[in-house]
Short mmCIF file of C-alpha atoms in Angstrom, two decimals:
data_model
loop_
_atom_site.label_atom_id
_atom_site.label_comp_id
_atom_site.label_asym_id
_atom_site.label_seq_id
_atom_site.Cartn_x
_atom_site.Cartn_y
_atom_site.Cartn_z
CA UNK A 1 38.17 -17.17 40.02
CA UNK A 2 34.33 -15.86 40.19
CA UNK A 3 30.26 -16.69 39.95
CA UNK A 4 27.25 -15.93 40.35
CA UNK A 5 26.29 -19.15 41.85
CA UNK A 6 28.84 -21.74 42.15
CA UNK A 7 27.65 -25.36 42.70
CA UNK A 8 29.63 -27.94 43.73
CA UNK A 9 28.36 -31.56 42.30
CA UNK A 10 27.20 -32.59 38.89
CA UNK A 11 24.39 -34.81 39.87
CA UNK A 12 20.34 -34.37 39.10
CA UNK A 13 20.36 -31.51 41.88
CA UNK A 14 22.82 -29.77 40.48
CA UNK A 15 21.90 -29.93 37.25
CA UNK A 16 18.06 -28.75 37.32
CA UNK A 17 19.71 -25.39 39.60
CA UNK A 18 21.60 -25.02 36.44
CA UNK A 19 19.79 -25.85 33.54
CA UNK A 20 17.16 -23.20 35.45
CA UNK A 21 18.94 -20.07 36.41
CA UNK A 22 18.57 -16.57 34.16
CA UNK A 23 21.30 -16.98 31.67
CA UNK A 24 22.35 -13.96 33.06
CA UNK A 25 23.88 -15.51 35.59
CA UNK A 26 27.25 -16.70 35.93
CA UNK A 27 27.17 -20.46 36.33
CA UNK A 28 29.96 -22.52 37.65
CA UNK A 29 30.13 -26.09 38.09
CA UNK A 30 32.49 -27.58 40.52
CA UNK A 31 32.45 -31.84 39.97
CA UNK A 32 35.58 -34.18 42.02
CA UNK A 33 35.70 -35.93 39.79
CA UNK A 34 33.98 -35.93 35.88
CA UNK A 35 30.00 -35.21 34.94
CA UNK A 36 28.15 -38.70 34.99
CA UNK A 37 31.15 -40.60 37.16
CA UNK A 38 27.51 -40.46 40.47
CA UNK A 39 24.88 -41.64 41.66
CA UNK A 40 22.06 -39.88 39.37
CA UNK A 41 23.77 -40.84 36.53
CA UNK A 42 23.80 -44.63 38.00
CA UNK A 43 20.14 -44.46 38.54
CA UNK A 44 18.50 -47.71 37.70
CA UNK A 45 15.13 -47.33 39.40
CA UNK A 46 12.74 -43.93 38.28
CA UNK A 47 10.97 -41.29 39.24
CA UNK A 48 7.82 -41.35 41.60
CA UNK A 49 4.75 -39.25 40.31
CA UNK A 50 0.91 -39.59 41.24
CA UNK A 51 -0.12 -39.66 36.90
CA UNK A 52 -2.43 -42.74 36.54
CA UNK A 53 -5.68 -42.90 36.03
CA UNK A 54 -6.45 -43.73 39.87
CA UNK A 55 -3.29 -42.23 41.67
CA UNK A 56 -3.02 -38.62 43.18
CA UNK A 57 -0.99 -36.99 44.21
CA UNK A 58 -2.55 -37.50 47.62
CA UNK A 59 -1.64 -41.56 47.64
CA UNK A 60 2.50 -40.58 46.53
CA UNK A 61 1.83 -38.41 49.93
CA UNK A 62 0.66 -41.10 52.31
CA UNK A 63 3.04 -43.79 51.22
CA UNK A 64 6.44 -40.59 51.62
CA UNK A 65 5.30 -40.43 54.84
CA UNK A 66 4.44 -44.21 55.56
CA UNK A 67 7.95 -45.29 54.00
CA UNK A 68 9.24 -42.39 56.51
CA UNK A 69 7.82 -44.09 59.31
CA UNK A 70 6.00 -40.23 59.61
CA UNK A 71 9.10 -38.57 61.10
CA UNK A 72 8.90 -36.36 57.94
CA UNK A 73 7.94 -32.91 57.36
CA UNK A 74 4.61 -33.10 56.10
CA UNK A 75 3.74 -29.93 54.55
CA UNK A 76 7.80 -30.78 52.81
CA UNK A 77 5.88 -34.09 51.11
CA UNK A 78 3.08 -32.60 50.09
CA UNK A 79 4.71 -29.58 48.17
CA UNK A 80 6.73 -32.22 46.87
CA UNK A 81 4.13 -34.50 45.79
CA UNK A 82 2.13 -32.37 44.59
CA UNK A 83 4.85 -30.79 42.34
CA UNK A 84 5.50 -34.32 41.60
CA UNK A 85 3.11 -34.75 37.77
CA UNK A 86 4.56 -31.50 36.45
CA UNK A 87 7.78 -31.53 36.05
CA UNK A 88 7.79 -35.10 34.72
CA UNK A 89 5.53 -33.47 32.18
CA UNK A 90 8.34 -30.43 32.00
CA UNK A 91 10.63 -32.93 31.05
CA UNK A 92 8.82 -35.33 28.44
CA UNK A 93 7.27 -31.47 26.71
CA UNK A 94 11.30 -31.05 26.44
CA UNK A 95 11.88 -33.78 25.24
CA UNK A 96 13.61 -36.52 27.77
CA UNK A 97 12.93 -39.12 26.58
CA UNK A 98 11.37 -41.56 29.18
CA UNK A 99 9.96 -45.30 28.74
CA UNK A 100 6.08 -45.26 26.89
CA UNK A 101 3.48 -48.58 27.26
CA UNK A 102 1.44 -49.08 23.71
CA UNK A 103 -0.85 -46.75 24.05
CA UNK A 104 1.65 -44.27 23.29
CA UNK A 105 1.63 -42.68 27.35
CA UNK A 106 4.69 -42.29 30.09
CA UNK A 107 4.93 -45.68 31.12
CA UNK A 108 4.44 -46.25 34.83
CA UNK A 109 6.28 -48.98 36.74
CA UNK A 110 5.34 -50.03 40.66
CA UNK A 111 8.91 -50.28 43.39
CA UNK A 112 8.44 -51.51 47.24
CA UNK A 113 5.99 -49.94 49.71
CA UNK A 114 3.73 -47.12 46.83
CA UNK A 115 0.24 -48.11 46.92
CA UNK A 116 0.19 -47.48 42.93
CA UNK A 117 2.40 -47.61 40.15
CA UNK A 118 3.46 -44.68 39.88
CA UNK A 119 7.66 -45.28 38.71
CA UNK A 120 8.73 -42.92 35.86
CA UNK A 121 11.40 -45.07 33.85
CA UNK A 122 13.57 -44.45 31.22
CA UNK A 123 16.37 -47.11 29.08
CA UNK A 124 14.07 -49.42 31.08
CA UNK A 125 16.55 -49.51 33.83
CA UNK A 126 18.89 -46.26 33.11
CA UNK A 127 16.60 -43.55 34.19
CA UNK A 128 19.42 -41.81 35.68
CA UNK A 129 22.07 -41.27 32.74
CA UNK A 130 18.08 -40.68 30.71
CA UNK A 131 17.63 -37.89 32.54
CA UNK A 132 21.62 -36.41 33.66
CA UNK A 133 22.31 -37.08 29.29
CA UNK A 134 19.49 -35.04 28.28
CA UNK A 135 19.98 -32.86 31.09
CA UNK A 136 23.48 -31.42 29.59
CA UNK A 137 22.42 -31.75 25.68
CA UNK A 138 20.01 -28.78 27.08
CA UNK A 139 23.66 -26.93 29.24
CA UNK A 140 22.90 -23.39 28.80
CA UNK A 141 26.26 -21.06 28.01
CA UNK A 142 25.71 -18.93 31.24
CA UNK A 143 27.01 -22.28 32.17
CA UNK A 144 30.98 -23.50 33.30
CA UNK A 145 31.48 -27.35 33.78
CA UNK A 146 34.94 -28.03 35.10
CA UNK A 147 35.61 -30.73 36.25
CA UNK A 148 38.40 -33.03 38.74
CA UNK A 149 38.57 -30.30 41.24
CA UNK A 150 38.02 -31.48 45.05
CA UNK A 151 36.27 -28.28 47.33
CA UNK A 152 37.78 -29.13 50.51
CA UNK A 153 37.16 -25.84 52.50
CA UNK A 154 34.54 -23.13 52.43
CA UNK A 155 35.42 -20.36 52.93
CA UNK A 156 34.36 -18.19 56.11
CA UNK A 157 33.90 -14.42 56.74
CA UNK A 158 34.00 -13.90 60.06
CA UNK A 159 32.78 -10.48 59.35
CA UNK A 160 29.05 -11.50 59.29
CA UNK A 161 29.29 -15.42 59.01
CA UNK A 162 28.23 -15.80 55.48
CA UNK A 163 30.07 -18.35 52.96
CA UNK A 164 31.52 -16.75 49.94
CA UNK A 165 33.33 -19.38 47.87
CA UNK A 166 35.68 -22.44 48.19
CA UNK A 167 39.07 -23.50 48.05
CA UNK A 168 39.69 -26.56 45.79
CA UNK A 169 42.63 -28.51 43.96
CA UNK A 170 42.94 -30.14 41.02
CA UNK A 171 43.90 -33.50 40.64
CA UNK A 172 47.44 -32.15 39.61
CA UNK A 173 47.18 -31.03 43.54
CA UNK A 174 48.20 -26.84 42.43
CA UNK A 175 45.13 -25.42 45.24
CA UNK A 176 42.22 -23.22 43.75
CA UNK A 177 39.66 -20.59 44.85
CA UNK A 178 36.06 -19.79 43.55
CA UNK A 179 34.03 -16.48 45.28
CA UNK A 180 30.59 -16.81 44.47
CA UNK A 181 27.02 -14.40 46.98
CA UNK A 182 25.75 -18.26 46.56
CA UNK A 183 27.56 -21.40 46.90
CA UNK A 184 25.61 -24.60 46.43
CA UNK A 185 26.48 -27.92 47.87
CA UNK A 186 24.91 -30.56 45.43
CA UNK A 187 28.02 -32.99 46.71
CA UNK A 188 25.39 -36.31 47.09
CA UNK A 189 25.13 -38.10 50.45
CA UNK A 190 27.70 -40.88 52.18
CA UNK A 191 26.84 -44.89 50.61
CA UNK A 192 30.62 -44.81 50.81
CA UNK A 193 31.24 -45.17 54.72
CA UNK A 194 30.42 -48.92 54.12
CA UNK A 195 31.64 -52.19 52.93
CA UNK A 196 28.56 -53.07 51.31
CA UNK A 197 27.01 -50.13 49.17
CA UNK A 198 24.86 -49.42 45.47
CA UNK A 199 26.92 -46.26 45.30
CA UNK A 200 29.29 -44.61 42.70
CA UNK A 201 32.79 -44.52 43.94
CA UNK A 202 32.93 -40.37 44.24
CA UNK A 203 29.65 -40.34 47.14
CA UNK A 204 31.99 -39.96 50.62
CA UNK A 205 29.98 -36.90 52.52
CA UNK A 206 32.42 -34.67 51.54
CA UNK A 207 29.59 -31.88 51.02
CA UNK A 208 28.11 -33.23 54.95
CA UNK A 209 31.41 -32.64 55.79
CA UNK A 210 32.53 -29.44 54.43
CA UNK A 211 29.50 -27.51 56.00
CA UNK A 212 30.09 -29.26 59.18
CA UNK A 213 33.51 -27.90 59.64
CA UNK A 214 32.12 -24.78 58.34
CA UNK A 215 29.57 -24.39 61.26
CA UNK A 216 26.12 -25.32 59.18
CA UNK A 217 23.49 -27.63 61.09
CA UNK A 218 23.50 -31.29 60.25
CA UNK A 219 20.08 -33.27 61.17
CA UNK A 220 18.94 -36.74 61.00
CA UNK A 221 22.29 -38.67 59.77
CA UNK A 222 21.79 -41.58 61.92
CA UNK A 223 19.11 -42.19 59.03
CA UNK A 224 20.93 -44.62 56.68
CA UNK A 225 18.75 -46.70 54.28
CA UNK A 226 20.14 -49.60 53.23
CA UNK A 227 19.07 -51.06 49.62
CA UNK A 228 18.46 -54.98 49.98
CA UNK A 229 18.91 -56.09 46.48
CA UNK A 230 23.16 -55.62 45.84
CA UNK A 231 24.28 -58.70 43.47
CA UNK A 232 26.34 -60.53 45.67
CA UNK A 233 28.66 -62.62 45.06
CA UNK A 234 32.14 -64.19 46.93
CA UNK A 235 31.02 -61.91 49.83
CA UNK A 236 31.02 -59.13 47.68
CA UNK A 237 28.66 -55.49 46.86
CA UNK A 238 29.22 -56.00 42.85
CA UNK A 239 26.42 -53.64 41.74
CA UNK A 240 23.13 -52.67 42.02
CA UNK A 241 19.53 -54.96 41.49
CA UNK A 242 16.95 -52.25 41.76
CA UNK A 243 13.09 -52.56 43.69
CA UNK A 244 11.72 -52.78 39.87
CA UNK A 245 12.84 -56.34 39.31
CA UNK A 246 10.88 -57.49 42.84
CA UNK A 247 8.52 -54.84 41.28
CA UNK A 248 7.58 -56.73 38.06
CA UNK A 249 7.10 -59.88 39.21
CA UNK A 250 10.72 -61.48 41.16
CA UNK A 251 11.05 -62.63 44.58
CA UNK A 252 13.39 -63.67 47.42
CA UNK A 253 13.70 -66.70 47.99
CA UNK A 254 16.20 -68.38 50.80
CA UNK A 255 19.23 -70.96 49.77
CA UNK A 256 16.33 -73.92 49.87
CA UNK A 257 14.22 -72.22 47.90
CA UNK A 258 11.70 -70.89 50.36
CA UNK A 259 9.89 -67.90 50.24
CA UNK A 260 12.07 -65.31 52.45
CA UNK A 261 8.99 -62.52 53.07
CA UNK A 262 6.77 -64.24 53.57
CA UNK A 263 4.46 -63.96 57.02
CA UNK A 264 6.67 -60.86 58.23
CA UNK A 265 5.18 -57.04 55.90
CA UNK A 266 2.05 -57.34 54.61
CA UNK A 267 3.53 -55.99 51.01
CA UNK A 268 5.77 -58.54 50.75
CA UNK A 269 8.55 -58.46 48.89
CA UNK A 270 7.48 -55.42 48.01
CA UNK A 271 7.64 -53.66 51.81
CA UNK A 272 9.69 -50.96 52.84
CA UNK A 273 12.93 -51.12 52.36
CA UNK A 274 14.18 -51.77 56.01
CA UNK A 275 11.46 -54.26 56.45
CA UNK A 276 13.86 -56.04 53.67
CA UNK A 277 17.02 -55.54 54.34
CA UNK A 278 16.45 -56.13 57.89
CA UNK A 279 15.26 -59.70 56.37
CA UNK A 280 18.23 -60.64 53.77
CA UNK A 281 20.80 -59.38 56.82
CA UNK A 282 19.08 -61.72 59.20
CA UNK A 283 19.33 -64.81 56.70
CA UNK A 284 23.08 -64.10 56.05
CA UNK A 285 24.01 -63.56 59.31
CA UNK A 286 22.41 -67.02 60.55
CA UNK A 287 25.08 -68.85 57.29
CA UNK A 288 21.34 -69.36 54.69
CA UNK A 289 22.25 -67.11 50.56
CA UNK A 290 19.32 -65.49 49.41
CA UNK A 291 18.71 -64.92 46.08
CA UNK A 292 16.12 -63.10 44.09
CA UNK A 293 13.98 -65.67 41.66
CA UNK A 294 13.25 -64.02 37.96
CA UNK A 295 12.08 -66.91 36.82
CA UNK A 296 8.62 -65.61 36.38
CA UNK A 297 9.58 -62.10 34.43
CA UNK A 298 9.28 -61.92 30.81
CA UNK A 299 12.25 -60.95 28.80
CA UNK A 300 14.14 -59.58 31.10
CA UNK A 301 17.04 -58.73 29.56
CA UNK A 302 15.59 -56.19 27.51
CA UNK A 303 13.62 -55.08 30.49
CA UNK A 304 16.42 -54.99 32.17
CA UNK A 305 19.67 -54.20 30.20
CA UNK A 306 21.52 -52.80 33.06
CA UNK A 307 21.02 -55.19 36.06
CA UNK A 308 21.84 -57.73 32.84
CA UNK A 309 24.59 -56.58 32.03
CA UNK A 310 26.74 -56.10 35.78
CA UNK A 311 25.19 -59.53 36.08
CA UNK A 312 26.93 -61.34 33.15
CA UNK A 313 30.17 -58.92 34.17
CA UNK A 314 30.85 -60.82 36.78
CA UNK A 315 29.91 -65.05 35.78
CA UNK A 316 26.33 -64.90 37.59
CA UNK A 317 24.46 -66.96 35.18
CA UNK A 318 20.72 -65.64 34.38
CA UNK A 319 19.81 -69.01 32.71
CA UNK A 320 19.68 -70.25 35.84
CA UNK A 321 16.62 -67.87 36.77
CA UNK A 322 18.59 -66.09 40.61
CA UNK A 323 20.82 -63.80 41.87
CA UNK A 324 22.39 -63.86 44.96
CA UNK A 325 21.80 -60.90 46.60
CA UNK A 326 22.98 -58.59 49.72
CA UNK A 327 21.64 -55.91 51.55
CA UNK A 328 24.11 -52.27 51.11
CA UNK A 329 24.62 -48.54 51.93
CA UNK A 330 22.24 -46.61 49.43
CA UNK A 331 20.87 -43.74 50.79
CA UNK A 332 21.33 -41.02 52.76
CA UNK A 333 17.38 -39.14 54.53
CA UNK A 334 19.82 -36.74 57.06
CA UNK A 335 22.33 -34.02 55.59
CA UNK A 336 22.63 -30.65 56.26
CA UNK A 337 19.87 -28.44 57.47
CA UNK A 338 17.68 -26.96 54.89
CA UNK A 339 14.33 -25.17 53.99
CA UNK A 340 12.55 -26.19 50.75
CA UNK A 341 15.33 -23.33 48.92
CA UNK A 342 17.33 -25.14 50.09
CA UNK A 343 18.71 -22.73 52.55
CA UNK A 344 21.60 -24.14 55.12
CA UNK A 345 21.80 -22.09 59.09
CA UNK A 346 25.37 -19.70 57.06
CA UNK A 347 24.37 -17.26 54.66
CA UNK A 348 25.40 -17.65 51.51
CA UNK A 349 25.39 -21.21 51.81
CA UNK A 350 22.87 -24.21 50.01
CA UNK A 351 22.47 -27.52 49.56
CA UNK A 352 20.08 -29.60 47.73
CA UNK A 353 19.81 -33.89 46.92
CA UNK A 354 21.44 -36.48 48.58
CA UNK A 355 23.42 -33.63 50.70
CA UNK A 356 20.82 -31.71 51.94
CA UNK A 357 17.99 -33.02 54.39
CA UNK A 358 14.60 -31.85 54.06
CA UNK A 359 12.83 -33.52 55.79
CA UNK A 360 11.56 -34.84 52.81
CA UNK A 361 12.17 -38.70 53.25
CA UNK A 362 11.64 -38.61 57.11
CA UNK A 363 13.50 -42.16 58.50
CA UNK A 364 13.41 -44.61 55.45
CA UNK A 365 12.96 -42.99 51.26
CA UNK A 366 9.97 -44.25 49.66
CA UNK A 367 11.88 -45.31 46.68
CA UNK A 368 11.93 -43.21 43.53
CA UNK A 369 11.05 -40.11 44.96
CA UNK A 370 15.66 -39.39 45.22
CA UNK A 371 15.83 -38.07 41.62
CA UNK A 372 12.13 -36.64 41.57
CA UNK A 373 13.65 -34.75 44.90
CA UNK A 374 16.16 -33.77 43.26
CA UNK A 375 14.25 -32.17 40.16
CA UNK A 376 11.65 -30.73 42.92
CA UNK A 377 14.47 -28.08 44.66
CA UNK A 378 17.02 -27.20 41.96
CA UNK A 379 13.93 -26.06 40.63
CA UNK A 380 12.80 -24.39 44.05
CA UNK A 381 16.18 -23.00 44.59
CA UNK A 382 16.21 -21.27 40.77
CA UNK A 383 13.41 -19.33 41.32
CA UNK A 384 14.84 -18.86 44.27
CA UNK A 385 18.18 -17.13 43.05
CA UNK A 386 16.89 -16.18 39.55
CA UNK A 387 14.63 -13.87 42.00
CA UNK A 388 17.96 -12.28 44.38
CA UNK A 389 19.61 -9.04 43.23
CA UNK A 390 23.08 -9.35 41.43
CA UNK A 391 25.76 -8.48 43.56
CA UNK A 392 29.32 -9.42 44.54
CA UNK A 393 31.97 -11.08 47.19
CA UNK A 394 33.26 -9.42 48.74
CA UNK A 395 37.14 -8.87 48.07
CA UNK A 396 38.21 -8.00 51.48
CA UNK A 397 38.41 -10.73 53.57
CA UNK A 398 38.60 -12.94 57.05
CA UNK A 399 39.49 -16.04 57.80
CA UNK A 400 39.41 -17.77 60.72
CA UNK A 401 43.28 -19.32 61.91
CA UNK A 402 42.47 -23.14 61.26
CA UNK A 403 45.29 -24.88 63.50
CA UNK A 404 47.87 -26.85 61.56
CA UNK A 405 47.67 -30.57 59.22
CA UNK A 406 47.86 -32.90 61.72
CA UNK A 407 49.61 -36.24 61.41
CA UNK A 408 48.69 -38.01 58.87
CA UNK A 409 49.11 -41.15 59.78
CA UNK A 410 46.33 -40.87 62.39
CA UNK A 411 44.14 -41.33 59.45
CA UNK A 412 42.49 -44.65 58.78
CA UNK A 413 42.15 -46.14 55.89
CA UNK A 414 39.66 -46.03 53.12
CA UNK A 415 38.91 -50.16 53.57
CA UNK A 416 39.21 -49.36 58.14
CA UNK A 417 36.63 -46.84 57.60
CA UNK A 418 34.73 -48.53 56.01
CA UNK A 419 34.89 -52.30 56.97
CA UNK A 420 34.11 -50.81 60.54
CA UNK A 421 30.79 -48.78 59.52
CA UNK A 422 29.24 -51.47 57.66
CA UNK A 423 29.63 -53.71 61.43
CA UNK A 424 29.29 -50.86 64.19
CA UNK A 425 26.75 -48.11 62.81
CA UNK A 426 25.78 -50.34 59.70
CA UNK A 427 22.36 -52.14 59.07
CA UNK A 428 21.77 -53.32 62.52
CA UNK A 429 23.65 -50.63 65.29
CA UNK A 430 23.58 -51.53 69.54
CA UNK A 431 24.94 -48.88 72.39
CA UNK A 432 27.73 -51.19 72.45
CA UNK A 433 28.96 -51.63 68.49
CA UNK A 434 28.38 -47.60 68.61
CA UNK A 435 30.27 -47.09 72.11
CA UNK A 436 33.57 -49.03 70.81
CA UNK A 437 32.84 -47.11 66.68
CA UNK A 438 33.12 -43.75 69.11
CA UNK A 439 35.67 -44.79 70.68
CA UNK A 440 37.81 -46.42 67.55
CA UNK A 441 36.66 -42.65 65.68
CA UNK A 442 38.20 -40.84 69.16
CA UNK A 443 41.51 -42.44 68.37
CA UNK A 444 41.93 -40.95 65.00
CA UNK A 445 41.88 -37.99 66.52
CA UNK A 446 38.62 -36.86 65.32
CA UNK A 447 38.29 -34.07 66.85
CA UNK A 448 41.15 -31.98 65.81
CA UNK A 449 40.38 -33.19 61.98
CA UNK A 450 36.93 -31.66 61.98
CA UNK A 451 39.11 -27.93 62.49
CA UNK A 452 42.59 -29.18 61.40
CA UNK A 453 43.52 -27.12 57.96
CA UNK A 454 43.63 -29.29 55.03
CA UNK A 455 45.71 -27.52 52.85
CA UNK A 456 48.77 -30.05 52.93
CA UNK A 457 46.91 -33.06 51.96
CA UNK A 458 45.84 -34.81 49.19
CA UNK A 459 43.04 -35.43 47.36
CA UNK A 460 42.75 -39.17 48.83
CA UNK A 461 43.90 -37.85 52.23
CA UNK A 462 41.27 -35.24 51.83
CA UNK A 463 38.53 -37.69 51.11
CA UNK A 464 39.92 -40.16 54.73
CA UNK A 465 39.39 -37.01 56.58
CA UNK A 466 35.25 -36.60 55.83
CA UNK A 467 34.79 -39.48 55.33
CA UNK A 468 36.43 -39.58 58.82
CA UNK A 469 34.14 -36.69 59.92
CA UNK A 470 30.99 -37.90 58.45
CA UNK A 471 31.47 -41.02 59.83
CA UNK A 472 31.78 -39.43 63.36
CA UNK A 473 28.40 -37.63 63.01
CA UNK A 474 26.80 -40.90 61.82
CA UNK A 475 27.42 -42.28 65.34
CA UNK A 476 26.92 -40.42 67.21
CA UNK A 477 23.58 -39.71 65.82
CA UNK A 478 23.13 -43.10 66.04
CA UNK A 479 24.40 -43.97 69.42
CA UNK A 480 21.70 -40.72 70.53
CA UNK A 481 18.38 -42.32 69.20
CA UNK A 482 17.53 -44.91 71.43
CA UNK A 483 15.14 -46.30 69.17
CA UNK A 484 14.56 -48.44 66.20
CA UNK A 485 12.21 -45.91 63.14
CA UNK A 486 13.22 -46.51 59.22
CA UNK A 487 16.93 -46.98 58.33
CA UNK A 488 17.62 -46.47 61.89
CA UNK A 489 17.27 -50.10 63.51
CA UNK A 490 18.41 -50.21 66.41
CA UNK A 491 18.93 -53.92 68.31
CA UNK A 492 18.70 -52.84 72.09
CA UNK A 493 15.48 -50.67 70.76
CA UNK A 494 13.96 -52.45 68.55
CA UNK A 495 10.50 -50.67 68.54
CA UNK A 496 9.94 -47.29 67.86
CA UNK A 497 8.84 -44.84 70.37
CA UNK A 498 6.29 -41.76 70.57
CA UNK A 499 8.31 -40.03 72.24
CA UNK A 500 10.80 -39.87 70.03
CA UNK A 501 8.00 -39.10 67.32
CA UNK A 502 9.23 -35.57 65.29
CA UNK A 503 12.19 -34.99 66.86
CA UNK A 504 14.79 -34.38 64.87
CA UNK A 505 18.31 -34.60 65.97
CA UNK A 506 20.11 -31.41 65.38
CA UNK A 507 24.43 -31.25 65.43
CA UNK A 508 26.52 -28.58 65.23
CA UNK A 509 29.87 -26.79 65.44
CA UNK A 510 29.81 -23.66 67.75
CA UNK A 511 33.28 -22.04 68.29
CA UNK A 512 33.27 -19.79 71.67
CA UNK A 513 34.36 -16.31 70.53
CA UNK A 514 38.00 -16.44 72.01
CA UNK A 515 39.30 -19.27 69.63
CA UNK A 516 40.42 -21.22 72.25
CA UNK A 517 38.09 -23.71 72.96
CA UNK A 518 35.08 -25.59 70.55
CA UNK A 519 32.15 -26.79 71.16
CA UNK A 520 30.65 -29.74 69.87
CA UNK A 521 27.43 -30.42 70.12
CA UNK A 522 24.14 -32.05 68.97
CA UNK A 523 20.42 -30.52 69.95
CA UNK A 524 17.42 -32.63 69.83
CA UNK A 525 14.34 -30.78 67.72
CA UNK A 526 10.69 -31.21 67.50
#
């Protein structure tokens, strides 16, 4: 099956791209599950944009750099924050229904590490649903969506090293070939690699593993953001409690009623996410439960209907005014290395949204910059592709020979991957824990799985292989960065190091020409 543009994934970045592409282009969207089963649709938080009377994109810019611990690409951040207001205004004018204030203007909320009220919401705490439903209602006739197709291999033409398509497997296990001059990975991050997570069950690092296996450069995989407040009951994380709750006056307290964040950070409960997550983690490790005190928030149920539903479904009585919380994996700041048009190191292959690393987020994402990034990069890539001349995918292809499939028994269970990642490569890391994780990954034959043929695996087995590969990239990168910065905290190197400022860890898989040996490289770039 051929397409002018082939998009893998169905979140906000993918749908924005599809919406903005020329309508004479044949566009196919492949999604591994159903169209709405993803992080974008689940997103409770809003979209950050400097639209307030006293706000300015330069303030948004500085807040983004501060949250990212100045590891950000400054030009990328400036471009993103400058365009944010126009992206929101455009959606609003097209009919996307954002929440309004009493004066009929778009309501602006506050979230952690923002210096101004600049968070645009839809449906109270269902902004993702609001935006995705709107975009689906505006889907152009030239866009075809195919659900329940897991892409398990990128097709690379050995003649010129370009990506010219993918292999996908449907729910019946049938393999299909899709060919295109422009293949876009919009598969999201890798939150499901951890035992506690806010992420949809589909977010297993597929796009990053696909790109790495194909030879693309991967950047900054050590930077995993842990959201401070997931609903926590019976030692299980049961859903996200949006940062907007603290923006409306919610306060973190220990089980004995003491304020958790007192004296820990000037912004208190609205400190950057890594600061709050570590504080909650230390309290839980010390045997003290942590609660979000919502007693001061008026009309909580109408303001936060999604959170109310999550709590009620899990038997947490909001009448007590307290919600038990714990941190969990939330967002990946690293990913497939791209420029601001989504172009990767492989010709014909692009990555946008959370799967990509543009440098916008630095070492830690500022709250509500993720949906914004999806809107921004989706539009930019569409503008670039719209200017490209029409071309046909190659008909005669030469592919590399993959090694035969490994014994499936070497693939650990999803539960074991999640448990080990949480323990050894989670909120707080050490050299010993990371080395232990690396040794376990090598025992699972990780180097062989990176180059193994996956055609004969089931969808569940492919998912486990991709999780294992992405876990390796995170572990290897976290071991190399000997400092703490943003979402990356090393207990044995607990402070930021000036020597690491601006340095990115780039991982790539390079095959030697004779095909007999393979090198897996990691480079430090400034």
